[in-house]
Amino acid sequence: MSNLIPTNSGVDNSKDSKLNTFTSLSSWMDDLFSRNLGNEFMSNFNTGMTLPAVNIKNSNDEFIVEMAVPGLKKSDFDINLDEKVLTISAETQNQNEEEHQNFTRREFGYSSFKRTFTLPETVETEKINAKYHDGILEVHLPKREEAKKKPPKTIKIS
């Protein structure tokens, strides 16, 4: 068994000894409060959905925003464009109730997330589309014609 706070076997009244004890106590307090206290308690509660991971692909013709959000339906998503800000959000609610002769059990949960992206001027906003398949949401952001990378042009000398 280890001590939480190191103790000195002998008594030393020097300033260095008091400083070391204070530093050890300070480190112990930092360790105590930097731990995730209560995770065991909170693991039994629905604390909401975390922000989903996002990949952004950049091809010659478009940007593709991929978001891993399994377990949702297409109707759970809300995708909006306001000026040059793309907002992707989802909200789900579920409720389960069981009634038996001597007891009633009722569980409910709520999850949501919201991600926003500022689009570059090169996106053709009128042609944005989205699809959801196998837990992956894809938002296709086509580039304007003038923004597409053109192949190198060889110039002949006359």
Coordinates of C-alpha atoms in Angstrom, one line a residue:
M1 CA 0.0 0.0 0.0
S2 CA 1.4 3.4 -1.0
N3 CA 0.9 6.7 0.8
L4 CA -1.1 9.3 -0.9
I5 CA 1.2 12.0 0.5
P6 CA 4.9 11.2 1.0
T7 CA 5.8 11.5 4.7
N8 CA 9.3 12.1 6.2
S9 CA 10.5 9.5 8.6
G10 CA 12.4 12.1 10.6
V11 CA 11.5 15.6 11.6
D12 CA 13.3 18.3 9.6
N13 CA 12.4 22.0 10.2
S14 CA 14.3 23.4 7.3
K15 CA 12.5 25.5 4.6
D16 CA 13.3 23.0 1.9
S17 CA 11.5 20.2 3.7
K18 CA 8.3 22.4 4.1
L19 CA 8.5 23.4 0.5
N20 CA 8.8 19.7 -0.7
T21 CA 5.9 18.7 1.5
F22 CA 3.8 21.6 0.1
T23 CA 4.8 20.6 -3.5
S24 CA 3.9 17.0 -2.8
L25 CA 0.5 18.1 -1.4
S26 CA -0.1 20.4 -4.3
S27 CA 0.7 17.6 -6.8
W28 CA -1.6 15.2 -4.9
M29 CA -4.4 17.8 -5.1
D30 CA -3.8 18.4 -8.8
D31 CA -3.9 14.6 -9.4
L32 CA -7.1 14.3 -7.4
F33 CA -9.0 17.0 -9.3
S34 CA -7.6 16.2 -12.7
R35 CA -9.1 12.7 -12.6
N36 CA -12.5 12.1 -14.2
L37 CA -14.4 11.9 -10.9
G38 CA -17.9 10.5 -11.3
N39 CA -17.5 8.6 -14.6
E40 CA -18.7 5.4 -13.0
F41 CA -21.7 7.3 -11.7
M42 CA -22.4 9.1 -14.9
S43 CA -22.0 6.0 -17.2
N44 CA -25.5 4.9 -16.3
F45 CA -27.1 8.1 -17.7
N46 CA -27.7 9.2 -21.2
T47 CA -25.5 12.3 -21.3
G48 CA -26.3 13.1 -25.0
M49 CA -24.4 12.5 -28.2
T50 CA -20.8 13.6 -28.6
L51 CA -19.8 15.5 -31.6
P52 CA -19.4 13.1 -34.5
A53 CA -16.1 12.7 -36.3
V54 CA -15.9 14.5 -39.6
N55 CA -13.7 13.9 -42.7
I56 CA -13.5 16.6 -45.4
K57 CA -12.3 15.4 -48.8
N58 CA -11.1 17.8 -51.5
S59 CA -11.3 16.6 -55.0
N60 CA -11.0 18.4 -58.3
D61 CA -14.8 18.8 -58.7
E62 CA -16.1 19.0 -55.1
F63 CA -15.6 19.0 -51.4
I64 CA -17.2 16.0 -49.5
V65 CA -18.1 16.3 -45.8
E66 CA -18.3 12.8 -44.3
M67 CA -19.8 12.4 -40.9
A68 CA -20.0 9.1 -38.9
V69 CA -23.4 9.1 -37.2
P70 CA -24.7 5.5 -37.0
G71 CA -28.1 4.7 -35.6
L72 CA -30.0 7.7 -36.9
K73 CA -32.6 8.0 -39.6
K74 CA -32.6 10.5 -42.5
S75 CA -35.4 12.3 -40.8
D76 CA -33.3 13.0 -37.7
F77 CA -31.0 15.3 -39.6
D78 CA -31.4 19.0 -40.3
I79 CA -29.0 20.5 -42.9
N80 CA -29.2 24.2 -43.5
L81 CA -27.2 26.8 -45.4
D82 CA -27.3 30.4 -44.3
E83 CA -25.1 32.7 -46.4
K84 CA -21.8 30.7 -46.4
V85 CA -22.4 28.8 -43.2
L86 CA -23.4 25.1 -43.5
T87 CA -25.1 23.7 -40.4
I88 CA -25.5 20.0 -39.8
S89 CA -27.5 18.9 -36.8
A90 CA -29.5 15.9 -35.5
E91 CA -31.8 15.3 -32.6
T92 CA -33.3 12.1 -31.3
Q93 CA -35.6 11.2 -28.5
N94 CA -36.5 7.8 -27.4
Q95 CA -38.8 6.5 -24.7
N96 CA -39.4 3.0 -23.3
E97 CA -42.1 2.1 -20.8
E98 CA -42.9 -1.3 -19.2
E99 CA -45.8 -1.9 -16.9
H100 CA -46.2 -5.0 -14.8
Q101 CA -48.5 -5.9 -11.9
N102 CA -46.4 -4.3 -9.1
F103 CA -44.1 -1.9 -10.9
T104 CA -43.7 0.5 -13.8
R105 CA -40.3 1.1 -15.5
R106 CA -39.9 4.1 -17.7
E107 CA -36.7 5.1 -19.5
F108 CA -36.2 8.0 -21.9
G109 CA -33.3 9.7 -23.6
Y110 CA -32.4 12.7 -25.7
S111 CA -29.4 13.1 -27.9
S112 CA -28.3 16.0 -30.2
F113 CA -25.4 17.5 -32.0
K114 CA -24.7 20.5 -34.2
R115 CA -21.7 21.2 -36.4
T116 CA -21.1 24.3 -38.5
F117 CA -18.8 24.9 -41.4
T118 CA -17.9 28.2 -43.2
L119 CA -17.9 27.4 -46.9
P120 CA -15.4 29.0 -49.3
E121 CA -16.6 31.2 -52.1
T122 CA -15.7 28.5 -54.6
V123 CA -18.7 26.3 -53.6
E124 CA -21.7 26.2 -55.9
T125 CA -24.3 26.5 -53.2
E126 CA -27.3 25.8 -55.4
K127 CA -26.0 22.3 -56.2
I128 CA -25.3 21.1 -52.6
N129 CA -26.7 17.6 -51.9
A130 CA -26.6 15.0 -49.1
K131 CA -27.0 11.3 -48.7
Y132 CA -27.1 9.0 -45.7
H133 CA -26.1 5.3 -46.0
D134 CA -24.8 2.7 -43.5
G135 CA -24.3 5.3 -40.7
I136 CA -22.3 7.8 -42.8
L137 CA -23.7 11.1 -43.8
E138 CA -22.1 12.6 -46.9
V139 CA -22.7 16.2 -47.9
H140 CA -21.4 17.0 -51.4
L141 CA -20.3 20.6 -52.0
P142 CA -19.6 21.0 -55.8
K143 CA -17.0 23.6 -56.8
R144 CA -17.8 26.4 -59.2
E145 CA -16.4 25.9 -62.7
E146 CA -13.7 28.6 -62.3
A147 CA -12.5 27.0 -59.0
K148 CA -11.9 23.6 -60.5
K149 CA -8.3 22.7 -61.1
K150 CA -7.4 22.7 -64.7
P151 CA -4.8 20.4 -66.2
P152 CA -1.5 22.0 -67.1
K153 CA -1.4 23.5 -70.5
T154 CA 1.5 23.1 -72.8
I155 CA 2.4 26.3 -74.7
K156 CA 4.2 25.9 -78.0
I157 CA 6.8 28.3 -79.0
S158 CA 6.2 30.0 -82.4

